[in-house]
Coordinates of C-alpha atoms in Angstrom, one line a residue:
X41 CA -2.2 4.2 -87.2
X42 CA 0.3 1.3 -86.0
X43 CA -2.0 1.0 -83.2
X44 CA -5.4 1.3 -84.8
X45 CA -4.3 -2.0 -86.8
X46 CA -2.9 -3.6 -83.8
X47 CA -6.0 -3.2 -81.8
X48 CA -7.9 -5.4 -85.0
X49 CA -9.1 -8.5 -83.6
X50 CA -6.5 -11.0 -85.2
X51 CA -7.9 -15.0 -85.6
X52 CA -4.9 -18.0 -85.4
X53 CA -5.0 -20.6 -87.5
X54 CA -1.7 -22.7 -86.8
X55 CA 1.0 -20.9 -86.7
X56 CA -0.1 -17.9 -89.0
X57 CA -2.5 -15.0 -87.7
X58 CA -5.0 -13.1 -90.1
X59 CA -7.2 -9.5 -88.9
X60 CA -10.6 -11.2 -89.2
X61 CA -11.6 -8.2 -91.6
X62 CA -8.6 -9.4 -94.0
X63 CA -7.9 -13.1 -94.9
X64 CA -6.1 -12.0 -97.2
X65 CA -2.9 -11.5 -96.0
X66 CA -1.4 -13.4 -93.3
X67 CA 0.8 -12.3 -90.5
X68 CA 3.6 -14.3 -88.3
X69 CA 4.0 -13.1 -84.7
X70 CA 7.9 -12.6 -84.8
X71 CA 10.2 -10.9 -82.1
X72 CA 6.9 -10.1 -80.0
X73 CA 5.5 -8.0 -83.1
X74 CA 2.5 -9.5 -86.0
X75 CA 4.3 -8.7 -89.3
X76 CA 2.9 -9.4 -92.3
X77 CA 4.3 -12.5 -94.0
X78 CA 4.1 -11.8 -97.5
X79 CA 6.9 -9.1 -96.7
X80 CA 8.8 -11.6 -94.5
X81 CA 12.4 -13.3 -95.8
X82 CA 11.5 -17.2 -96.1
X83 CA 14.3 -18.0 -93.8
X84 CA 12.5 -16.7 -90.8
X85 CA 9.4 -17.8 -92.1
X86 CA 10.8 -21.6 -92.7
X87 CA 11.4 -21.5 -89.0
X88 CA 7.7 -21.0 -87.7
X89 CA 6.0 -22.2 -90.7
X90 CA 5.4 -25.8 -92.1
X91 CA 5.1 -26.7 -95.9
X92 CA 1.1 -25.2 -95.9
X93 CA 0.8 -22.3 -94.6
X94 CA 4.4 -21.7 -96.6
X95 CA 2.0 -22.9 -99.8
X96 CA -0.5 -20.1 -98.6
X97 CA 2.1 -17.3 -98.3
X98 CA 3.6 -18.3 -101.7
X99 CA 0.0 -17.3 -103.2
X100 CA -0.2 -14.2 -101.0
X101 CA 2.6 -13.3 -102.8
X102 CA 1.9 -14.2 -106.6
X103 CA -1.6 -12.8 -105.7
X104 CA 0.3 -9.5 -104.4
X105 CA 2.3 -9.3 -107.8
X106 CA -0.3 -10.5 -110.1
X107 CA -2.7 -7.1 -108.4
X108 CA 0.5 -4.9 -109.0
X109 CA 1.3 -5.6 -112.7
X110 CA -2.6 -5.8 -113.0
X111 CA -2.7 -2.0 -111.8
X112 CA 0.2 -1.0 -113.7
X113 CA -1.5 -2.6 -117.1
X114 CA -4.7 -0.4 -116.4
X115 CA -2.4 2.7 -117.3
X116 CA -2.0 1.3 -121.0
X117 CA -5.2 1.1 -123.4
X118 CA -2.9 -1.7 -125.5
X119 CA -2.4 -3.9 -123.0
X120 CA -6.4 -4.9 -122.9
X121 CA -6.2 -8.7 -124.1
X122 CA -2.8 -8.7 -121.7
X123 CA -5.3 -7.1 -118.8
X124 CA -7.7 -10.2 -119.2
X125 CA -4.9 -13.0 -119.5
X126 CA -3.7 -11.8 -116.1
X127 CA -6.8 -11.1 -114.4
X128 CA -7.6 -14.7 -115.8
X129 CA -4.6 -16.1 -113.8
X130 CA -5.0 -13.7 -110.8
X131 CA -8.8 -15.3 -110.5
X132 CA -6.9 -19.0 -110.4
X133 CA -4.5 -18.1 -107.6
X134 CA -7.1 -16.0 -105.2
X135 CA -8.8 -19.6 -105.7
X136 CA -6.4 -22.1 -104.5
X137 CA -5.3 -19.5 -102.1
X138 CA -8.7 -19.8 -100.6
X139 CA -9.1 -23.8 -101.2
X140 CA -5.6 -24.0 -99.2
X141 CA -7.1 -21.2 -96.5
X142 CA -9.9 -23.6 -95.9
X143 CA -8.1 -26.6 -95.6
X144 CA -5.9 -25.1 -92.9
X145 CA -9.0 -23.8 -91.2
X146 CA -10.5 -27.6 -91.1
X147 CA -7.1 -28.5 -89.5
X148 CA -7.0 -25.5 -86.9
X149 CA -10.7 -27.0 -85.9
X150 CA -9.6 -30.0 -85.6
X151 CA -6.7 -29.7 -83.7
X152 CA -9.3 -27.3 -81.3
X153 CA -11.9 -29.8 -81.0
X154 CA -9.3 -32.5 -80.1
X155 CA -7.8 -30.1 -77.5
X156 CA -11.2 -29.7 -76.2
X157 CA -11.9 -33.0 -75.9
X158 CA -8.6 -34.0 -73.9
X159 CA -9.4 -31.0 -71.8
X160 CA -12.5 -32.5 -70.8
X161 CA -11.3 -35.8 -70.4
X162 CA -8.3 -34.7 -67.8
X163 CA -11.4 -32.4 -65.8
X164 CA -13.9 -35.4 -65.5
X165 CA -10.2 -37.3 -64.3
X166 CA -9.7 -34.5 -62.0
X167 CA -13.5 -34.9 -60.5
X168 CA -13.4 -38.7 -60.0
X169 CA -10.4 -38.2 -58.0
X170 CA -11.9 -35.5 -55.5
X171 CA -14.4 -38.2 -55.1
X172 CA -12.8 -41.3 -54.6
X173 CA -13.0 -43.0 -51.2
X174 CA -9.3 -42.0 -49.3
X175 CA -7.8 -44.5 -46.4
X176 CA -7.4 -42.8 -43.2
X177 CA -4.2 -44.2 -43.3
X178 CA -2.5 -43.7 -47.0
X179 CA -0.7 -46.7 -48.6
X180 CA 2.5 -46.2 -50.4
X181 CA 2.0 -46.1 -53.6
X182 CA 3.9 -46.8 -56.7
X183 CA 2.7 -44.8 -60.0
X184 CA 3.4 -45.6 -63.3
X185 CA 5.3 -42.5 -65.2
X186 CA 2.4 -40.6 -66.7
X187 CA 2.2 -41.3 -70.0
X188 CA 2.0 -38.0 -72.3
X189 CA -0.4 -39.0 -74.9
X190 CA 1.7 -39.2 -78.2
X191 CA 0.7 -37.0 -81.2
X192 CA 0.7 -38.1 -84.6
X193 CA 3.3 -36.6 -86.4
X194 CA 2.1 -35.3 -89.4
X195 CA 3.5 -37.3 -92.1
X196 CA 5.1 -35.0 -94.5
X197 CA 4.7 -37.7 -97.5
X198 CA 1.6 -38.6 -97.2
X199 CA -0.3 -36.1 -95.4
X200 CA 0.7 -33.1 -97.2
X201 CA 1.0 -34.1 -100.6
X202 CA -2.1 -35.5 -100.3
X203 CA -3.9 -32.6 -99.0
X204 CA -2.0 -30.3 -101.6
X205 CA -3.8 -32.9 -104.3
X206 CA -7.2 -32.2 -102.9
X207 CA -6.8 -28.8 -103.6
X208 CA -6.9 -30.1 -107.5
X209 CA -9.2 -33.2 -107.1
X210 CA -6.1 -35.5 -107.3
X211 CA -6.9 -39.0 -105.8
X212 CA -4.5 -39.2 -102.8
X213 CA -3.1 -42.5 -103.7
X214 CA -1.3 -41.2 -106.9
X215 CA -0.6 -37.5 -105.4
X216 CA 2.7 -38.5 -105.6
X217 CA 2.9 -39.3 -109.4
X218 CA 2.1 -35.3 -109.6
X219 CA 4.2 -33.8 -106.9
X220 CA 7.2 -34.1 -104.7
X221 CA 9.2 -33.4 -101.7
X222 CA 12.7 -32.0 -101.5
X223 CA 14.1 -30.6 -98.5
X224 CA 10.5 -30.4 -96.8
X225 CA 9.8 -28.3 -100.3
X226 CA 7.1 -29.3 -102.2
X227 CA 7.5 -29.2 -106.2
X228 CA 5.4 -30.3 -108.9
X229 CA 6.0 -32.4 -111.5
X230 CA 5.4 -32.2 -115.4
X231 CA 2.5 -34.9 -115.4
X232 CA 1.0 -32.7 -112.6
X233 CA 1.0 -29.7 -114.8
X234 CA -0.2 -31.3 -117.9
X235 CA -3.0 -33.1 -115.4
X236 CA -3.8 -29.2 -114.3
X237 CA -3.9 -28.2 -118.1
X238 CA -5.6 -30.9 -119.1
X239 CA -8.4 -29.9 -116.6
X240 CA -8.6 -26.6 -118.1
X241 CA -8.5 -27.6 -121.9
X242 CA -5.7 -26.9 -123.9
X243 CA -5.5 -28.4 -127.8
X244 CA -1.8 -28.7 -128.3
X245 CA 1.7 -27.6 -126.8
X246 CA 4.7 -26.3 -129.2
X247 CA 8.3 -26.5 -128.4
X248 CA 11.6 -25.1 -130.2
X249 CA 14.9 -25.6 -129.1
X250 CA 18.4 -23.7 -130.8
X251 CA 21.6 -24.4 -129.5
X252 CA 23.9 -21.7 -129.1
X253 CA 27.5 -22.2 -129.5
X254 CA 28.9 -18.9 -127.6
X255 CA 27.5 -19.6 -124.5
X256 CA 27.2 -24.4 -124.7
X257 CA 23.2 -23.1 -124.2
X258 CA 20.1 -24.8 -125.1
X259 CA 17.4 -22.3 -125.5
X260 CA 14.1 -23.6 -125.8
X261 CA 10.4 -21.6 -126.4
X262 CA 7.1 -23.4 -125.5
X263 CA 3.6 -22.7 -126.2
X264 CA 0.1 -23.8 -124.9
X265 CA -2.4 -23.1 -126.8
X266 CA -5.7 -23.2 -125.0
X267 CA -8.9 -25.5 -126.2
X268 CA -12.3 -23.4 -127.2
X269 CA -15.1 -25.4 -125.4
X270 CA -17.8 -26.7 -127.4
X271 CA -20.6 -24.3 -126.6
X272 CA -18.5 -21.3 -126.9
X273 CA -17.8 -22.3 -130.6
X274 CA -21.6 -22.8 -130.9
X275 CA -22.2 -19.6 -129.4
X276 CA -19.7 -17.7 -132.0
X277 CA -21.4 -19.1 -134.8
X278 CA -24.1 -16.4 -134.4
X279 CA -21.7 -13.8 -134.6
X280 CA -20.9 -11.7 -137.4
X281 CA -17.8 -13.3 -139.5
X282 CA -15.1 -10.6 -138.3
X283 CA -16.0 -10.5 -134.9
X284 CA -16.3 -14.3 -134.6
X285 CA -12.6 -14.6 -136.0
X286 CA -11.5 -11.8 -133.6
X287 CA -12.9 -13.5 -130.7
X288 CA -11.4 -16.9 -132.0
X289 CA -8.0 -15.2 -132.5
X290 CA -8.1 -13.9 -129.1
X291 CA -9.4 -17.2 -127.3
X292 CA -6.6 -19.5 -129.0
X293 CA -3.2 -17.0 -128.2
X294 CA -0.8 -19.4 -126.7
X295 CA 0.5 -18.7 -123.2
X296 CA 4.7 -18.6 -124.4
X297 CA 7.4 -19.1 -121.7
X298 CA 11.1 -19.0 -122.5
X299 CA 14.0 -21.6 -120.7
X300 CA 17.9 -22.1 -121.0
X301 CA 19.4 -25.4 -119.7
X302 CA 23.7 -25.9 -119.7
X303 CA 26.1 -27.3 -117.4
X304 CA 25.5 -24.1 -115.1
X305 CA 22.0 -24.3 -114.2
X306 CA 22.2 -28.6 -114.9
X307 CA 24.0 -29.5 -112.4
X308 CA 23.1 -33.2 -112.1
X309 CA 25.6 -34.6 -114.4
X310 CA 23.7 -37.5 -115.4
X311 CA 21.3 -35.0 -117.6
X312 CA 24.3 -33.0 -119.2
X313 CA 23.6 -35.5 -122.1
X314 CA 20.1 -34.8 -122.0
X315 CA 20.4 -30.4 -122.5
X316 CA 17.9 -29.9 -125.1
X317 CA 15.5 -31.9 -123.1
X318 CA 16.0 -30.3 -119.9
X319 CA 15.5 -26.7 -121.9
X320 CA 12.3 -28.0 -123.6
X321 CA 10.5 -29.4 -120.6
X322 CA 11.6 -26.3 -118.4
X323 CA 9.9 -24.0 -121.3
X324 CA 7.1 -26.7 -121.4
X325 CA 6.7 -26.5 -117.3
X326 CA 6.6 -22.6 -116.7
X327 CA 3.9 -21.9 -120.1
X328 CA 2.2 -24.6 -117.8
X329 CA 2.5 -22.8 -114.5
X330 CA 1.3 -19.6 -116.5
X331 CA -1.2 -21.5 -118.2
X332 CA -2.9 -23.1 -115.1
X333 CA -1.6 -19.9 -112.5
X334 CA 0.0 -22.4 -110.8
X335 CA 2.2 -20.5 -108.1
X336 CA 5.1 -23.3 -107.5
X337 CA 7.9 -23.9 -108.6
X338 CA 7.9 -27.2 -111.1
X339 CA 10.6 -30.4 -110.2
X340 CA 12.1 -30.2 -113.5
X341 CA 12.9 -26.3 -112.9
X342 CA 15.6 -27.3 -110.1
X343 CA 19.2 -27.5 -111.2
X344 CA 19.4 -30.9 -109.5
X345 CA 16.1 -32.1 -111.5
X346 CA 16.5 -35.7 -113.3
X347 CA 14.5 -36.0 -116.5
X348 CA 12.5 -39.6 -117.3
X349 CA 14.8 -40.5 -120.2
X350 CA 13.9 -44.0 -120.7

């Protein structure tokens, strides 16, 4: 079987490889075997892999555990409105994981048609040469050092961010307002996931907050509660009265996420003063990601985050 799949014809785009009859989970060529990277520890991946095609296994992955809990709903008839929710969010990260496929496959054609070009460009140098008039008697010559033509390195800043923002119709020039770099990793911000949001409709976000004495904890319960477009609500007006408030109870369930924030998981000692915050905008941040099936991780998550105070 082992060498059934090996014998698939594999396509490379950078530095990940993908069966051509399966794009939909990437492999990594590793000790001189093609394992399949959703399976792979990140610390052998961070050495072969730059920020994208890390972005693309990190929605291999949600995709991988969105299909599972999917599958494992099915088995429950209560779980229907649950079923729908997550399909819902499993549909939003098969499609950035293809919007990121096909900006790495621009990028892989690119980087092939510029090879191409030099490759031409050194055999027409090559022929010009063989044809050149030759002294019968050679005269010393002095050649420059060859110059190796310098590549552009890829401007992590600029570049990447900026293609991540295309992936959500961001303009480029304020990418950076919405996401950032740390360590090479990227992370959204909060006005990145209420930009997302806010692209899909949502009417209003709640927030509690209790402090808890025991443990010096902040814990802090969002919801998002998602907007009914126009013509949907138009459309339900047709309906019979208990269906239509069925459907409209069904349609405006918030997404609910839960976050803690204390001197453990703060670390940044600047925002110990600033607990209950750092609880409510960590809730606010992962209803968000579930919200939008966002598959990152948000800024404001990390224990070394720093909250806009001011």
């Amino acid at each position: 079987m082992e060498n059934e799949r090996n014998e698939r014809k594999k396509i490379k785009l950078g530095n990940l490889y993908f069966y051509e009859d399966d794009l939909n989970n990437p492999l990594v060529f590793i000790n001189n075997t093609y394992k399949n990277a959703i399976f792979t520890k990140n610390a052998d991946l961070k050495n072969i892999l730059n920020q994208k095609e890390m972005l693309i296994i990190s929605l291999a992955r949600e995709i991988a555990h969105k299909k599972k809990e999917i599958n494992e709903m099915e088995k429950s008839i209560d779980n229907i409105e649950e079923q729908k929710n997550k399909q819902d969010e499993l549909n939003s990260l098969i499609k950035q994981y293809n919007e990121a496929l096909e900006i790495l496959k621009l990028e892989n054609q690119k980087i092939s048609e510029n090879q191409n070009t030099n490759e031409t460009q050194k055999s027409e140098n090559t022929e010009d040469k063989k044809n050149a008039h030759t002294e019968i008697i050679p005269q010393p010559q002095t050649q420059p050092p060859t110059q190796m033509q310098t590549k552009k390195n890829f401007s992590v800043e600029k570049g990447y961010v900026s293609s991540i923002a295309q992936l959500y119709n961001i303009p480029p020039d304020i990418a950076n307002m919405y996401f950032m770099l740390i360590d090479d990793q990227l992370y959204i911000k909060h006005q990145g996931l209420l930009f997302l949001a806010s692209k899909k409709g949502y009417q209003r976000i709640e927030v509690e907050s209790t402090w808890n004495s025991s443990d010096k904890t902040w814990y802090a319960t969002a919801r998002v509660y998602p907007k009914i477009p126009l013509k949907v609500l138009e459309m339900l007006k047709e309906l019979p009265e208990d269906e239509r408030k069925l459907i409209i109870d069904y349609m405006t369930k918030p997404t609910i996420a839960n976050a803690t924030a204390n001197i453990e998981n703060v670390r940044n000692p600047r925002m110990h003063s600033y607990l209950k915050e750092m609880s409510e905008t960590r809730a606010i941040n992962r209803a968000l990601r579930l919200f939008t099936g966002y598959g990152g991780t948000s800024y404001e998550e990390l224990d070394s985050s720093e909250l806009d105070t001011e």
